[in-house]
């Protein structure tokens, strides 16, 4: 594989994505084959912002590959609190690790990091900008559930304005044939124009609706998102909009039997906990897929993906 | 109105009418000691009106800055009274250290000494995007 860093999902070609998902599938089927592949390698996890799933799934991924992990989980416990720059932090940690996963609140921080070190950089989220490993997770989950990545109707629901996971998922799915999007959001949280332009450019069908009920019967995938409090300047607006869409068992009555319900998590109130036991709820399987695709990504960026027989 | 021709120097022609002072400042022409003539609102067959700048000296022009400021400019290099070279400008593919990203969430807003970089993504609309945060900037 040609790439050395993963900053944006578009860094990966369709064939590279395909190969990485195949590798993740193989890891799931044959975990013992991969348990020593990263022996002697260290992953640096630089989390300048809190995270549960992303940081822990990177840690779990490296541990299951037999490697080591070092790093910090918040800026306050690093020299960033003393005013150290991203450049200097990355150059330092690059001396102690073979690959770095980094989350930072400022957009473009991983680009700076990639310029300053020779070790591969994985963008584990840069503010409201990109979160490519979440998109990889979503693609792997969809492919494992549907056995395909083409010919489907995908509903995305909730905060489509600030939701970076939705923008990235749509961007990534546009490379596959016959994908239709149903965009479910309040007017205030509509998807940005540039995402609509991208869908038009790819000749993808899309419609905007205001209620989950009108979209539900046609959907193959329902991708729920949280209305993120941290994106609002005005708390009143947040409170007014946060409970616009709550997925419950009643709304699922008209859904397809083989619908796949996804959510990047954390969830707050947008999916009733009663839905968790419905066989169509796949968001915890999605969290598990996140670990396997990150294992495949680490192996690929370290150039170890071809070494396992 | 008569303005002498340039014997050795540079003539910037087809500047959008009204933009010559902006270009004068951008290129730092105020720091030159030679003659610099600015002609505003000259007649133009192509655009109706245009500005022209005549510089009585050959010096290194930053063509990226000039192309970004006005991609319609024609640059004429004159030597010993003869036109030595004439070329048209276009929007540069990259802008390095020319404009600053205004997105307060961009890493360039906090990280010291990062050179601001923009890439041309749409020539027709003149749209650039910050290489770090993808914020759009449209050249006017």
XYZ file of C-alpha atoms in Angstrom:
449
model
C 0.000 0.000 0.000
C 1.232 3.451 -0.894
C -0.145 5.540 1.940
C 1.826 6.299 5.058
C -0.598 8.464 7.008
C -4.367 8.462 7.339
C -5.591 12.038 7.651
C -8.802 11.827 5.627
C -10.802 8.853 4.345
C -10.127 10.089 0.798
C -6.441 9.191 1.342
C -7.593 5.625 0.677
C -8.545 4.430 -2.798
C -11.464 2.050 -3.296
C -9.101 -0.888 -3.764
C -7.096 0.023 -0.654
C -10.318 0.235 1.348
C -11.380 -3.147 0.000
C -8.071 -4.738 0.977
C -8.142 -3.211 4.439
C -11.662 -4.508 5.067
C -10.613 -7.965 3.827
C -7.721 -7.853 6.295
C -10.109 -6.864 9.107
C -12.381 -9.781 8.165
C -9.430 -12.139 8.294
C -8.386 -10.800 11.706
C -11.928 -11.449 12.971
C -11.836 -15.034 11.620
C -8.258 -15.834 12.663
C -7.242 -13.602 15.586
C -4.401 -15.879 16.751
C -2.653 -15.483 13.391
C -2.161 -11.783 14.163
C -1.490 -11.883 17.908
C 2.276 -11.364 17.592
C 2.511 -9.272 14.423
C 3.309 -6.015 16.244
C 5.676 -7.514 18.813
C 8.341 -4.853 19.523
C 6.240 -2.041 18.014
C 4.757 0.840 19.991
C 1.667 2.909 19.276
C 1.674 6.480 20.618
C -1.841 7.663 21.483
C -1.902 11.457 21.690
C -5.376 12.452 22.800
C -5.544 16.193 23.372
C -9.323 15.748 23.738
C -11.281 13.127 25.686
C -12.489 9.973 23.947
C -13.734 6.582 25.084
C -14.201 4.349 22.057
C -11.570 5.721 19.738
C -8.710 5.770 22.239
C -9.575 2.472 23.882
C -10.174 0.728 20.568
C -6.741 1.867 19.346
C -5.222 0.619 22.601
C -7.070 -2.711 22.373
C -6.144 -3.043 18.692
C -2.415 -2.629 19.368
C -2.505 -4.928 22.386
C -4.232 -7.672 20.391
C -1.509 -7.352 17.768
C 1.116 -7.984 20.466
C 2.395 -4.386 20.508
C 2.777 -1.742 23.199
C 0.960 1.526 23.765
C 2.058 4.783 25.352
C 0.517 8.234 25.390
C -1.888 10.518 27.180
C -5.663 10.813 27.286
C -6.099 14.549 27.791
C -4.074 17.651 27.047
C -3.917 18.498 30.763
C -1.727 15.458 31.442
C 0.803 16.352 28.746
C 3.190 19.240 28.176
C 0.511 20.781 25.945
C -0.783 22.189 29.257
C 2.539 24.058 29.535
C 2.075 25.452 26.063
C 4.081 22.907 24.049
C 3.202 22.932 20.364
C 1.747 20.018 18.412
C 4.930 19.986 16.330
C 7.215 19.541 19.328
C 4.936 16.996 21.023
C 4.787 14.857 17.896
C 8.520 15.095 17.214
C 9.152 13.926 20.786
C 6.643 11.069 20.811
C 7.903 10.044 17.351
C 11.189 9.198 19.088
C 9.450 6.704 21.365
C 6.880 5.079 19.053
C 6.537 3.482 15.630
C 3.086 4.845 14.801
C 0.925 7.615 16.291
C -2.842 7.968 16.656
C -3.782 11.533 17.462
C -6.937 13.419 18.413
C -6.817 17.198 18.640
C -9.542 19.866 18.903
C -7.975 22.011 16.167
C -8.720 21.217 12.533
C -5.668 20.201 10.523
C -3.498 19.336 13.562
C -2.689 15.861 12.103
C -1.425 17.506 8.890
C 1.067 19.462 11.000
C 1.970 16.259 12.859
C 2.558 14.329 9.625
C 4.916 17.080 8.440
C 7.024 16.868 11.594
C 7.724 13.172 12.049
C 8.711 10.163 10.008
C 6.385 7.769 11.833
C 2.896 7.189 10.375
C 0.167 9.492 11.703
C -3.429 8.392 12.099
C -6.019 11.127 12.507
C -8.231 9.994 15.366
C -10.417 13.114 15.006
C -9.477 16.770 14.457
C -12.264 18.946 15.853
C -15.328 19.001 13.622
C -13.212 18.215 10.570
C -12.301 14.550 9.841
C -12.578 11.272 11.706
C -11.473 8.710 9.120
C -11.221 5.695 11.430
C -14.902 6.146 12.350
C -15.744 6.026 8.646
C -13.610 2.895 8.218
C -15.531 1.401 11.150
C -18.874 2.316 9.576
C -17.905 0.844 6.197
C -16.691 -2.422 7.710
C -19.875 -2.744 9.793
C -22.107 -2.081 6.788
C -20.173 -4.562 4.637
C -20.296 -7.260 7.300
C -24.014 -6.746 7.912
C -25.144 -6.350 4.288
C -22.416 -8.333 2.480
C -22.177 -5.429 0.054
C -21.449 -1.709 -0.099
C -23.607 -0.857 -3.108
C -27.333 -0.783 -3.918
C -28.858 0.475 -0.711
C -30.886 3.271 0.826
C -29.100 4.942 3.740
C -30.974 7.190 6.151
C -28.850 9.589 8.178
C -30.647 11.207 11.074
C -30.060 13.948 13.631
C -27.373 16.582 13.496
C -26.419 16.600 9.854
C -24.966 20.097 10.026
C -22.116 19.559 12.483
C -21.936 15.761 12.327
C -18.542 15.030 10.779
C -19.205 11.265 10.827
C -22.196 11.746 8.518
C -20.280 13.953 6.073
C -17.409 11.446 5.905
C -19.729 8.450 5.573
C -21.619 10.053 2.691
C -18.321 11.009 1.019
C -17.026 7.456 1.336
C -20.240 5.768 0.168
C -20.448 7.914 -2.965
C -17.761 5.745 -4.555
C -20.171 2.775 -4.624
C -22.954 2.126 -7.141
C -26.603 2.985 -6.623
C -26.543 4.463 -3.142
C -29.484 6.643 -2.145
C -29.440 8.922 0.871
C -32.408 10.061 2.953
C -31.398 13.050 5.060
C -33.498 13.334 8.223
C -32.898 16.475 10.273
C -34.556 19.615 11.623
C -34.172 22.674 9.372
C -31.579 24.149 11.744
C -29.323 21.102 11.444
C -29.606 20.478 7.688
C -26.667 18.984 5.854
C -24.235 21.607 4.421
C -24.510 22.570 0.771
C -21.068 21.189 -0.096
C -22.198 17.672 0.866
C -25.286 18.062 -1.341
C -23.032 19.260 -4.164
C -20.841 16.167 -3.728
C -23.906 13.892 -3.915
C -25.121 15.676 -7.054
C -21.690 15.438 -8.641
C -21.657 11.685 -8.030
C -25.231 11.423 -9.432
C -26.427 9.959 -6.133
C -30.114 10.256 -5.305
C -30.942 12.117 -2.101
C -34.013 13.496 -0.382
C -34.494 15.635 2.705
C -37.277 14.801 5.155
C -38.254 16.118 8.559
C -39.553 12.991 10.285
C -38.130 9.552 10.918
C -41.555 8.011 10.274
C -41.752 9.063 6.626
C -38.253 7.773 5.889
C -38.311 4.512 7.839
C -40.046 1.990 5.498
C -37.526 2.385 2.668
C -34.287 2.274 4.640
C -31.639 -0.471 4.511
C -29.353 1.429 6.897
C -30.365 3.946 9.556
C -27.405 5.974 10.822
C -28.418 7.852 13.956
C -26.355 10.706 15.365
C -26.304 12.689 18.571
C -27.077 16.400 18.656
C -23.751 17.583 20.027
C -24.004 20.086 22.858
C -20.422 21.275 22.310
C -21.286 22.553 18.803
C -23.898 25.046 20.034
C -23.190 28.573 21.203
C -26.688 28.873 22.608
C -27.886 26.311 25.146
C -31.556 27.101 24.420
C -31.117 25.960 20.823
C -29.473 22.747 22.006
C -32.261 21.955 24.452
C -34.912 22.691 21.812
C -33.305 20.417 19.200
C -31.747 17.577 21.158
C -34.881 15.475 21.436
C -36.196 16.046 17.912
C -35.574 12.440 16.928
C -35.834 9.573 19.358
C -35.742 6.107 17.828
C -37.997 3.707 19.705
C -39.634 0.321 19.066
C -42.858 1.970 17.891
C -41.063 3.804 15.069
C -39.313 0.579 14.085
C -42.627 -1.197 13.469
C -42.724 0.021 9.868
C -39.010 -0.598 9.212
C -37.603 -3.399 7.070
C -36.863 -6.698 8.812
C -33.234 -6.497 7.735
C -32.688 -2.823 8.589
C -29.269 -2.124 10.154
C -29.274 0.563 12.850
C -25.910 2.248 13.385
C -24.685 5.023 15.673
C -21.099 6.264 16.099
C -21.775 6.563 19.869
C -21.871 7.985 22.474
C -25.654 8.173 22.435
C -27.678 10.303 24.787
C -31.430 10.084 24.256
C -31.719 9.619 20.490
C -32.021 5.827 20.664
C -34.243 4.376 23.350
C -32.412 1.658 25.318
C -35.363 -0.651 24.515
C -34.080 -0.727 20.923
C -30.760 -2.265 22.075
C -32.327 -5.739 22.225
C -33.815 -5.495 18.725
C -31.746 -7.679 16.357
C -31.534 -4.748 13.949
C -29.549 -2.643 16.459
C -25.890 -3.023 15.448
C -24.177 -0.092 17.154
C -22.284 -2.174 19.671
C -21.169 -4.553 16.896
C -20.073 -1.348 15.145
C -17.933 -0.408 18.185
C -16.356 -3.878 18.006
C -15.689 -3.495 14.274
C -13.848 -0.304 15.225
C -11.205 -2.351 16.998
C -10.720 -4.777 14.091
C -10.478 -2.138 11.377
C -7.951 -0.226 13.503
C -5.905 -3.426 13.788
C -5.987 -3.699 10.002
C -5.045 -0.027 9.662
C -2.073 -0.272 12.050
C -0.764 -3.345 10.220
C -1.195 -1.642 6.856
C 0.519 1.623 7.824
C 3.389 -0.276 9.438
C 3.751 -2.332 6.249
C 3.085 -5.546 8.172
C -0.134 -6.470 6.382
C 1.585 -8.753 3.879
C 3.809 -10.472 6.425
C 1.129 -12.673 7.935
C 0.703 -15.974 6.096
C -2.166 62.553 -20.620
C 1.347 61.444 -21.526
C 3.357 58.936 -19.574
C 6.768 58.038 -20.939
C 7.319 54.513 -22.218
C 9.496 52.125 -20.291
C 12.954 51.538 -21.771
C 13.948 48.767 -19.353
C 11.410 47.568 -16.870
C 7.980 46.011 -16.442
C 4.534 47.002 -17.641
C 1.573 45.395 -15.909
C -1.323 45.709 -18.313
C -5.023 44.781 -18.123
C -5.245 45.315 -14.369
C -8.886 45.372 -13.357
C -9.900 49.028 -13.129
C -9.529 50.259 -9.553
C -7.156 47.508 -8.444
C -3.832 49.156 -9.261
C -3.241 50.655 -5.810
C -3.882 47.276 -4.172
C -1.314 45.685 -6.482
C 1.108 48.561 -5.894
C 1.013 47.772 -2.179
C 1.028 43.972 -2.581
C 4.180 44.052 -4.713
C 5.860 46.546 -2.391
C 6.393 49.039 -5.245
C 6.501 51.868 -2.727
C 9.917 50.551 -1.686
C 11.442 50.995 -5.165
C 13.531 54.023 -5.931
C 12.867 54.001 -9.699
C 9.965 55.674 -11.547
C 6.643 53.926 -11.079
C 3.621 55.176 -13.016
C 0.070 54.166 -12.192
C -2.518 54.787 -14.859
C -6.094 54.368 -13.765
C -9.227 53.986 -15.866
C -7.401 53.721 -19.206
C -9.535 52.685 -22.179
C -9.532 48.959 -22.889
C -11.005 47.198 -25.918
C -11.201 43.994 -23.908
C -12.622 45.218 -20.591
C -13.872 48.769 -21.262
C -11.615 50.212 -18.531
C -8.332 49.037 -17.082
C -5.425 50.124 -14.903
C -1.768 49.942 -15.933
C 1.398 50.050 -13.842
C 4.725 50.961 -15.430
C 7.900 50.222 -13.482
C 11.160 51.659 -14.754
C 13.300 48.788 -13.525
C 13.402 44.997 -13.865
C 12.875 43.327 -10.539
C 11.677 39.953 -9.299
C 7.887 39.962 -9.155
C 6.095 37.364 -7.067
C 3.871 36.051 -9.854
C 1.831 33.911 -7.437
C 0.851 36.981 -5.450
C 0.142 38.931 -8.623
C -1.874 36.104 -10.227
C -3.907 35.743 -7.048
C -4.600 39.494 -6.862
C -5.734 39.668 -10.484
C -5.379 36.677 -12.849
C -6.247 38.826 -15.891
C -3.039 40.876 -15.773
C -0.636 40.776 -18.730
C 3.025 41.133 -17.751
C 5.341 42.807 -20.300
C 9.093 42.683 -19.692
C 10.867 45.450 -21.612
C 14.616 45.603 -22.239
C 16.410 48.397 -24.104
C 13.134 49.689 -25.466
C 12.072 46.293 -26.863
C 9.452 43.894 -25.627
C 11.498 40.925 -24.420
C 8.769 38.791 -22.914
C 5.013 38.945 -22.576
C 2.864 36.551 -20.604
C -0.579 36.202 -19.089
C -1.215 35.310 -15.485
C -3.526 32.731 -14.015
C -4.611 31.875 -10.506
C -1.682 30.049 -8.870
C -2.278 26.389 -7.965
C -0.889 26.985 -4.485
C -0.685 29.989 -2.190
C 2.073 29.672 0.375
C 2.283 32.468 2.933
C 0.095 34.805 0.854
C -3.243 34.739 2.695
C -4.162 33.662 6.207
C -6.786 31.135 7.227
C -9.537 32.879 9.162
C -11.073 29.755 10.681
C -10.600 30.106 14.475
C -10.767 26.308 14.769
C -7.849 25.817 12.351
C -4.522 24.635 13.795
C -2.881 27.645 12.134
C -4.717 29.874 14.648
C -2.686 28.476 17.561
C 0.432 26.722 16.306
C 3.323 29.145 15.969
C 5.295 29.584 12.788
C 3.087 27.479 10.532
C 3.129 28.833 7.005
C -0.471 29.238 5.818
C -1.045 27.146 2.680
C -3.998 27.154 0.316
C -4.689 24.986 -2.718
C -6.753 26.027 -5.751
C -9.725 23.645 -5.917
C -11.921 25.383 -8.497
C -10.369 27.608 -11.106
C -13.687 28.889 -12.441
C -14.911 30.277 -9.132
C -11.378 31.026 -7.874
C -11.936 28.881 -4.819
C -8.997 27.931 -2.612
C -9.038 25.650 0.413
C -6.799 25.770 3.469
C -4.453 22.785 3.370
C -5.017 22.195 7.085
C -8.732 22.705 7.759
C -10.251 22.925 4.226
C -11.846 26.298 4.889
C -12.756 27.920 1.583
C -11.368 31.244 0.391
C -12.622 32.728 -2.843
C -10.243 34.975 -4.777
C -12.043 38.170 -5.774
